[in-house]
Coordinates of N, CA and C in Angstrom, one line a residue:
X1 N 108.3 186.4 101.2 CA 107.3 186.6 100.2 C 107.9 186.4 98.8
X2 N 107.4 185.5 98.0 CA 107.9 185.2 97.1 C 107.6 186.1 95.5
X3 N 108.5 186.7 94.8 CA 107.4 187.6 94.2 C 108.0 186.8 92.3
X4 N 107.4 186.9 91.5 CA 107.3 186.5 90.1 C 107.9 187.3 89.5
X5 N 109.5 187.1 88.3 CA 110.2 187.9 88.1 C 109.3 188.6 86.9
X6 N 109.6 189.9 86.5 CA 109.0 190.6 85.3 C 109.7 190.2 84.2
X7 N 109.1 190.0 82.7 CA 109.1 189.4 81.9 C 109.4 190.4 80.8
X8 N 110.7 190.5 79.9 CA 111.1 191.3 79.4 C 110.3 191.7 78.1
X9 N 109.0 190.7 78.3 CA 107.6 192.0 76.7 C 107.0 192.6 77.9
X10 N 107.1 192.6 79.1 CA 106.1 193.9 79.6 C 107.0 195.0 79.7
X11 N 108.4 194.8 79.7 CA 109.0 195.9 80.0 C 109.1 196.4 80.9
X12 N 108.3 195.8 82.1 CA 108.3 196.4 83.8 C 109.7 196.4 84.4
X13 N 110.5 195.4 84.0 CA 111.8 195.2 84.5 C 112.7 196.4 84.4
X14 N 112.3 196.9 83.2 CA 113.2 198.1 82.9 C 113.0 199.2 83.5
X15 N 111.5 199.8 83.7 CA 111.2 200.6 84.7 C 111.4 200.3 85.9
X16 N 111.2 199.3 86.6 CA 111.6 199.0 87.8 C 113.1 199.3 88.3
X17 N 113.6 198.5 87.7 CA 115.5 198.5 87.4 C 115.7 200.3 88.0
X18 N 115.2 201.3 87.0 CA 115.2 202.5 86.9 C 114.9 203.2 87.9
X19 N 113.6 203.4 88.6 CA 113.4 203.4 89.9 C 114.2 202.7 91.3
X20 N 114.6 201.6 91.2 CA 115.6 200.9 92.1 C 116.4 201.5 92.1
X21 N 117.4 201.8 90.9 CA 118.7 202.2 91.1 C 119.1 203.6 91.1
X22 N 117.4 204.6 90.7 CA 117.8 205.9 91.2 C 117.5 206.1 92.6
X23 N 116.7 205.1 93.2 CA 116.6 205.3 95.0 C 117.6 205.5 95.4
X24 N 118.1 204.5 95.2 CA 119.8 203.9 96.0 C 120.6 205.2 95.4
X25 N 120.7 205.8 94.4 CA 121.6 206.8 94.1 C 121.3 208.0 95.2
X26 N 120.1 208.3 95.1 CA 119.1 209.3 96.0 C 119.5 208.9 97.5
X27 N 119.4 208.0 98.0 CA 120.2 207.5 99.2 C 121.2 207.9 99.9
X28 N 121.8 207.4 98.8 CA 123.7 207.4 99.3 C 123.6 209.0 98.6
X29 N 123.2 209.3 97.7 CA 123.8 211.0 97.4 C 123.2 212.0 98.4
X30 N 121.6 211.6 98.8 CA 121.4 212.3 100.2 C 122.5 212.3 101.6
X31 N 122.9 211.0 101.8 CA 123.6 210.8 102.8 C 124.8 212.0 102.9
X32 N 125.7 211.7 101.6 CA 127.0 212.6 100.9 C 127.0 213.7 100.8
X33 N 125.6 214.4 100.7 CA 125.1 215.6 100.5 C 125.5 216.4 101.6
X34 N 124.7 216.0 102.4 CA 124.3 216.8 104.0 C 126.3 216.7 104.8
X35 N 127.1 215.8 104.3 CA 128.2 216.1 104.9 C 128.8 217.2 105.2
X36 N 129.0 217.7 104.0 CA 129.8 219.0 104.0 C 129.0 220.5 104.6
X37 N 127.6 219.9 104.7 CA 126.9 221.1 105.8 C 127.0 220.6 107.2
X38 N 127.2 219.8 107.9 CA 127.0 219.6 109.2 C 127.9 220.6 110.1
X39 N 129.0 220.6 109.6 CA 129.3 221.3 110.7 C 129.1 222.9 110.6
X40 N 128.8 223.7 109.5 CA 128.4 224.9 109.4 C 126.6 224.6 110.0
X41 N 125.8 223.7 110.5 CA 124.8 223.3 110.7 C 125.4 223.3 112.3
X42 N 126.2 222.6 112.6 CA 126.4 222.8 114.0 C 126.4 223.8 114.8
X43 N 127.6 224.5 114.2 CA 127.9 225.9 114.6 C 126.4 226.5 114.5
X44 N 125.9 226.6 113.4 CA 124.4 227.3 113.8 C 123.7 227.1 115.0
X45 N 123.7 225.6 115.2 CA 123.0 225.3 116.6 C 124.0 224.8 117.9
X46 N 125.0 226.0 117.7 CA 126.2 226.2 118.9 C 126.5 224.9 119.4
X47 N 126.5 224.1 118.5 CA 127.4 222.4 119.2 C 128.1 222.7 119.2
X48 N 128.7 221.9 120.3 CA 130.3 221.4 120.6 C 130.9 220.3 119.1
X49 N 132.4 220.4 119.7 CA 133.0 219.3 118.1 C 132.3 217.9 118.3
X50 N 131.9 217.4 119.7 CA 131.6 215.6 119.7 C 130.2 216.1 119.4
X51 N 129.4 216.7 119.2 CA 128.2 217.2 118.9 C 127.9 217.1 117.3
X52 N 129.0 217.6 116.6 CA 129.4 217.7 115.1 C 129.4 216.4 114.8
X53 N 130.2 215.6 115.6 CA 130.1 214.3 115.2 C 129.6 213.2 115.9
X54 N 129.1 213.1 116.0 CA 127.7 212.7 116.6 C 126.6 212.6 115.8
X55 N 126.5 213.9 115.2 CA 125.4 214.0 114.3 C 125.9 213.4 112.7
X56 N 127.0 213.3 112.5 CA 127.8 212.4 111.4 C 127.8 211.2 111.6
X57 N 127.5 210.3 112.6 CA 127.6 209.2 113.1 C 126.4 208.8 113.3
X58 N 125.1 209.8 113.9 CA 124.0 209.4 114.1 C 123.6 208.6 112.6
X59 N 123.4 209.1 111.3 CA 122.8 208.1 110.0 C 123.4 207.3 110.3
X60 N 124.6 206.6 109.8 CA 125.0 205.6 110.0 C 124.4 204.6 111.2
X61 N 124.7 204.6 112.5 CA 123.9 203.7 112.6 C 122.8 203.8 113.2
X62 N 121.7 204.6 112.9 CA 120.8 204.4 112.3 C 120.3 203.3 111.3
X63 N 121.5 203.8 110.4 CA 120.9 202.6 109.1 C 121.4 201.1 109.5
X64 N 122.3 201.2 110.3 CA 123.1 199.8 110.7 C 121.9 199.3 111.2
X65 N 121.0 200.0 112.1 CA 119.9 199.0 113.1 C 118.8 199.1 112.0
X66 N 118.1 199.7 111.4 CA 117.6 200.1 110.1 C 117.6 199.0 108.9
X67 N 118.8 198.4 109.0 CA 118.5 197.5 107.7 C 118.2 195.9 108.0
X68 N 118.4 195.5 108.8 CA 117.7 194.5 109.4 C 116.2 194.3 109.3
X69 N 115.9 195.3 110.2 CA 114.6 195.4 110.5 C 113.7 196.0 109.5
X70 N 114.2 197.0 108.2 CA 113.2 196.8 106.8 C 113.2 195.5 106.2
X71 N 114.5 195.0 105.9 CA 114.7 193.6 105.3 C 113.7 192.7 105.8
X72 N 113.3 192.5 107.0 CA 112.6 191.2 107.6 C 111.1 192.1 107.2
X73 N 110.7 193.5 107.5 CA 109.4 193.6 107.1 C 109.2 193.7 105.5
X74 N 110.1 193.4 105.0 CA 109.6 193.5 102.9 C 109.7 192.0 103.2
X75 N 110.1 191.4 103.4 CA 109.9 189.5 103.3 C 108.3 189.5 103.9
X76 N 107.9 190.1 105.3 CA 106.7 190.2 105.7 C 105.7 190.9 104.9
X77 N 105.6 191.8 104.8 CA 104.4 192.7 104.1 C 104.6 193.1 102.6
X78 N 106.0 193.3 102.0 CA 106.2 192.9 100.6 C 107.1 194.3 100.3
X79 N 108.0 194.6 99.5 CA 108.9 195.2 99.2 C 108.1 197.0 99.2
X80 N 107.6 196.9 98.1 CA 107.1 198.2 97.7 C 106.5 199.4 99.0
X81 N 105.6 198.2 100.1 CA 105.0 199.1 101.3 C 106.2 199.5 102.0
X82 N 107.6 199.0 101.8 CA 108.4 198.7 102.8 C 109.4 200.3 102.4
X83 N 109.6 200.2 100.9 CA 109.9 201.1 100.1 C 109.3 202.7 100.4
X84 N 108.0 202.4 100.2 CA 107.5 203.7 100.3 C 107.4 204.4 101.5
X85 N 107.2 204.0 102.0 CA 107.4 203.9 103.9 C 108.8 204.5 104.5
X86 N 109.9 203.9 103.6 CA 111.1 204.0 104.2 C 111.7 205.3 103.1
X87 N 110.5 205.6 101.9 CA 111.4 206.9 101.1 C 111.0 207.9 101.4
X88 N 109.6 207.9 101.5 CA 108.6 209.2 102.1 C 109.5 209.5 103.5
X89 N 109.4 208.5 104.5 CA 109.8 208.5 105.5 C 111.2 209.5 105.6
X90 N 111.8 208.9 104.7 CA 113.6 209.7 105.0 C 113.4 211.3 104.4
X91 N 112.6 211.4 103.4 CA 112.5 212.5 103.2 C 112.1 213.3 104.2
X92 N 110.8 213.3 104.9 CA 110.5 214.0 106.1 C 111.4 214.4 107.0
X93 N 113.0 213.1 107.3 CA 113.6 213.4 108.1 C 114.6 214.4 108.0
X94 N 114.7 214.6 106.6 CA 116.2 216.0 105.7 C 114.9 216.9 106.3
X95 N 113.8 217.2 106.1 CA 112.9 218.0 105.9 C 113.1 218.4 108.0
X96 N 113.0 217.7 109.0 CA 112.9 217.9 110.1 C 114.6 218.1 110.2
X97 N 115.5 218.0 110.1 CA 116.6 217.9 110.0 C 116.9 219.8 110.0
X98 N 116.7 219.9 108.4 CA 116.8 221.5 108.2 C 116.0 222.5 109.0
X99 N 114.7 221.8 110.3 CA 114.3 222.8 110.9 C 114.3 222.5 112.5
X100 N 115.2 221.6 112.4 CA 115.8 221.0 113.9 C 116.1 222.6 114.6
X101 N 115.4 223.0 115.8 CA 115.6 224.0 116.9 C 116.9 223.7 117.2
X102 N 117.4 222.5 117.9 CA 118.4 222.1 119.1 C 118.8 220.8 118.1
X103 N 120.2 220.8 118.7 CA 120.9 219.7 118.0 C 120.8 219.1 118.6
X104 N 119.7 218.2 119.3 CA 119.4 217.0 120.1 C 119.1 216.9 118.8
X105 N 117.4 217.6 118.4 CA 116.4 217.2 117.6 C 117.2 216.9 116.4
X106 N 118.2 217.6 115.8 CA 119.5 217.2 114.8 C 119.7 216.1 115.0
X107 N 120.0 215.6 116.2 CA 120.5 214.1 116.0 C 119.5 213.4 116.4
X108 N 118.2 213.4 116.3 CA 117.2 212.7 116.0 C 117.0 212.6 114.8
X109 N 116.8 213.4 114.0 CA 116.4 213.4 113.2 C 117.4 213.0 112.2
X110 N 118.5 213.0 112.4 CA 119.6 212.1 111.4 C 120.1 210.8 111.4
X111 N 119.3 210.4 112.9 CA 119.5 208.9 113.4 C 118.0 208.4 112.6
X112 N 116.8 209.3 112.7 CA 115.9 208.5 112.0 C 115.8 208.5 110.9
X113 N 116.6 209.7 110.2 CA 116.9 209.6 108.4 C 117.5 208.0 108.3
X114 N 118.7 208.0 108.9 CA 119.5 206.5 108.7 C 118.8 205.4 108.8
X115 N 118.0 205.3 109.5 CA 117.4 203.9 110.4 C 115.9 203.9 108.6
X116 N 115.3 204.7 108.4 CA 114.8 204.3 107.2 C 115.3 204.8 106.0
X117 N 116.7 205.0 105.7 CA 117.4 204.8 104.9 C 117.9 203.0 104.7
X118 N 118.2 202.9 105.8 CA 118.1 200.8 106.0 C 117.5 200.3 104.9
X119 N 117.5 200.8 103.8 CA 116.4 200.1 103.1 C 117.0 199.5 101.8
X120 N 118.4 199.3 101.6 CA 119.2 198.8 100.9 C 118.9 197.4 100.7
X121 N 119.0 196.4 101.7 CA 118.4 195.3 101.6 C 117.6 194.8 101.0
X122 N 116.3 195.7 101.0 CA 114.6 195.6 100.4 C 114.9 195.9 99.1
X123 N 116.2 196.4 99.0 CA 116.4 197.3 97.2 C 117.1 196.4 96.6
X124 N 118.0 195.8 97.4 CA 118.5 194.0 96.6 C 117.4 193.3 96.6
X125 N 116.5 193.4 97.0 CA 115.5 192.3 97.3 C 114.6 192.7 96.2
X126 N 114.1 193.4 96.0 CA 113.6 194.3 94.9 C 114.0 193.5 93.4
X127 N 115.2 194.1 93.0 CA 116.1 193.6 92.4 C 116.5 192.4 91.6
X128 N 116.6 191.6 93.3 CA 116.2 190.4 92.9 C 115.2 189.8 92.4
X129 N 113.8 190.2 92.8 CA 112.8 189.8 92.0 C 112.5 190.0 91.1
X130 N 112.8 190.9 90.2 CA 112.5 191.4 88.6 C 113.6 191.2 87.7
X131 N 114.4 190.4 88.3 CA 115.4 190.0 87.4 C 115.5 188.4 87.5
X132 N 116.1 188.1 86.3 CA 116.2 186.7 85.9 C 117.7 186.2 86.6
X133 N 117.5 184.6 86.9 CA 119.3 184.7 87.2 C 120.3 184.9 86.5
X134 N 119.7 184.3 85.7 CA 121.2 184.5 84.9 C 121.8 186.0 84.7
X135 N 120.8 187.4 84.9 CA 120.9 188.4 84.9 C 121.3 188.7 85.7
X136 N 121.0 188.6 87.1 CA 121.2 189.1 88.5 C 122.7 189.2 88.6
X137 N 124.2 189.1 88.1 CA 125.2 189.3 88.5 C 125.6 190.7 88.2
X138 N 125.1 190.8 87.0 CA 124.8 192.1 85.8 C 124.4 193.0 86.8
X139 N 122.7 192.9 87.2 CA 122.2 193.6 87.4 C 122.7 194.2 89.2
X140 N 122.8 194.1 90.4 CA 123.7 193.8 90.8 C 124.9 194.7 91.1
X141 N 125.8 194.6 89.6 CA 126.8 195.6 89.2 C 126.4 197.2 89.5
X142 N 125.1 196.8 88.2 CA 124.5 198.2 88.6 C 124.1 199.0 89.2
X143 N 123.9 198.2 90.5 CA 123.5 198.5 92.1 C 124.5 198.9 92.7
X144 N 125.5 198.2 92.5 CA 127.0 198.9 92.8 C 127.5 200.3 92.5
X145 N 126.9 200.2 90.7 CA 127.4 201.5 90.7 C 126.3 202.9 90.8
X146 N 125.3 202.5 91.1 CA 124.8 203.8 91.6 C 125.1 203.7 93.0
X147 N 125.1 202.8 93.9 CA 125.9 203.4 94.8 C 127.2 204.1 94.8
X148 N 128.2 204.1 94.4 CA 129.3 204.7 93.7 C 128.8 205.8 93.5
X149 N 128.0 205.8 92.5 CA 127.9 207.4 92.0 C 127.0 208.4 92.8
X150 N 126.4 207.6 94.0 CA 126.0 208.5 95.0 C 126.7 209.3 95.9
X151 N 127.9 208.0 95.9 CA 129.3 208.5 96.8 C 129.7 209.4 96.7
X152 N 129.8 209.8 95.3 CA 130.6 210.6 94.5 C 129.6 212.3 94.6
X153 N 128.7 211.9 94.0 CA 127.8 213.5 93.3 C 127.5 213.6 94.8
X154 N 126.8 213.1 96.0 CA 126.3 213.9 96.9 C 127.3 214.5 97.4
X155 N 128.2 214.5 98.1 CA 129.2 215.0 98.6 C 129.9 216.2 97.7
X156 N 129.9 215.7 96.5 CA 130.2 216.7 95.9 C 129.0 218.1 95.4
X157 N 127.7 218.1 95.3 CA 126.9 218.6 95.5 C 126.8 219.3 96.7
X158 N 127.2 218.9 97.5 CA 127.0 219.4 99.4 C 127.9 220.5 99.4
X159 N 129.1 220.0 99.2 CA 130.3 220.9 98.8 C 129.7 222.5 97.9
X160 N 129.4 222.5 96.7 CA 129.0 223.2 96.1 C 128.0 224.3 97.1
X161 N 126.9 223.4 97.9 CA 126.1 223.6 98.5 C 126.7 224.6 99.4
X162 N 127.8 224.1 100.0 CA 128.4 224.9 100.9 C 129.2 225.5 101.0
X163 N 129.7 226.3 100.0 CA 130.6 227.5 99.1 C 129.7 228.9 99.7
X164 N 128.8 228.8 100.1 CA 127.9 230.1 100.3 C 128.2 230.5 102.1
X165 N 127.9 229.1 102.7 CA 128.5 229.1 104.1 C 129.3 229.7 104.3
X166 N 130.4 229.2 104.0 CA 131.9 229.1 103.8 C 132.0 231.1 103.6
X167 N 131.8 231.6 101.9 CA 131.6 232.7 102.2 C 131.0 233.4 103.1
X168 N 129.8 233.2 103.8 CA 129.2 234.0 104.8 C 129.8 234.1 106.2
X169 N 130.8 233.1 106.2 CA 131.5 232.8 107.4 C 132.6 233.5 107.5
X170 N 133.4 233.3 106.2 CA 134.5 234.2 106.5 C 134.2 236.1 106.2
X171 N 133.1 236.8 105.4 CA 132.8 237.9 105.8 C 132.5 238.3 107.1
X172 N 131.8 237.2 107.7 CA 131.3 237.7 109.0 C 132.5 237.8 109.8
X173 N 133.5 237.1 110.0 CA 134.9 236.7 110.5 C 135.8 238.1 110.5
X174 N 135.9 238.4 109.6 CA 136.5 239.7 109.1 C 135.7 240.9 109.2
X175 N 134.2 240.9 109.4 CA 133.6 242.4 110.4 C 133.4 242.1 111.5
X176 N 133.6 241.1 112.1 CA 133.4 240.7 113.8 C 135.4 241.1 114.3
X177 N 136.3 241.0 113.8 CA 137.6 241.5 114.1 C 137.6 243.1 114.4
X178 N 138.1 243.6 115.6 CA 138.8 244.7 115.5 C 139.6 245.6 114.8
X179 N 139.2 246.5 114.5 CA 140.6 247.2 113.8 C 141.8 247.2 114.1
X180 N 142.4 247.6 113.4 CA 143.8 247.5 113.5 C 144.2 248.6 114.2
X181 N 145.2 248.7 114.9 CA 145.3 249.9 115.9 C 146.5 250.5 115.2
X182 N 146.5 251.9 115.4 CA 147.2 252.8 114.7 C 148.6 253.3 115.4

């Protein structure tokens, strides 16, 4: 689907631009996020270690099978339906994720966060059409680096996130011990 690049007196490029490249931040800083809880998420729902990772492995490919298959429907039905579908979508899945019973449902629900996370493609593709060529190397860059800085802040956010864990874990640790015998 061929779409007409935006024209720098409507100024749509720039909002667009803006939106694109905080998705992708939102993306990858969602992904980075949720690391540093998984396995205090595990232990909550008594997994084993390949259980732990498992569910680390479920997004990923998820999104591996995921990006194909948005990519070919924004060429088909057009970027934006493809978008909204695949952001609404991933949200619901953090949302079923934090209220996963069984860490089966955990690794459902992190395999289908991934699979419409997939949607990086549709976000170059995006991209591509509101920008001019001679721009597109530029712009591009920029897509690079909000991915970068998703790498960065989610994980590091998660972390933060999980300083409370971490404390609640080791109190508990230290009144589940025995006394010391006299």
């Amino acid at each position: 689907m061929a779409h007409a690049p935006a024209t720098k007196e409507t100024g749509g490029d720039n909002r667009a631009l803006v939106v694109l490249l905080s998705v992708i931040f939102l993306n990858i800083a969602g992904f980075g996020l949720v690391i540093p809880l998984l396995p205090f998420f595990g232990k909550s729902l008594q997994a084993d270690a390949w259980q732990v990772a498992l569910l680390f492995s479920a997004f990923s490919f998820g999104q591996f099978l995921g990006e194909p298959f948005w990519g070919r429907m924004s060429d088909r039905t057009g970027r934006r339906p493809v978008l909204m579908i695949t952001i609404a979508g991933g949200a619901l899945a953090y949302v079923a994720l934090a209220f996963a019973p069984t860490i089966w449902l955990a690794f459902l629900a992190r395999f289908v966060g991934g699979f419409l996370s997939g949607n990086i493609s549709t976000l170059q593709g995006s991209l591509a059409d509101i920008t001019r060529p001679e721009e597109r190397a530029a712009k591009m860059g920029l897509m690079g680096s909000a991915f970068s800085m998703g790498f960065m802040v989610g994980p590091a956010i998660g972390g933060l996130l999980a300083i409370p864990s971490w404390a609640a874990s080791a109190s508990r640790s230290r009144c589940s011990r025995p006394p010391p015998s006299a």
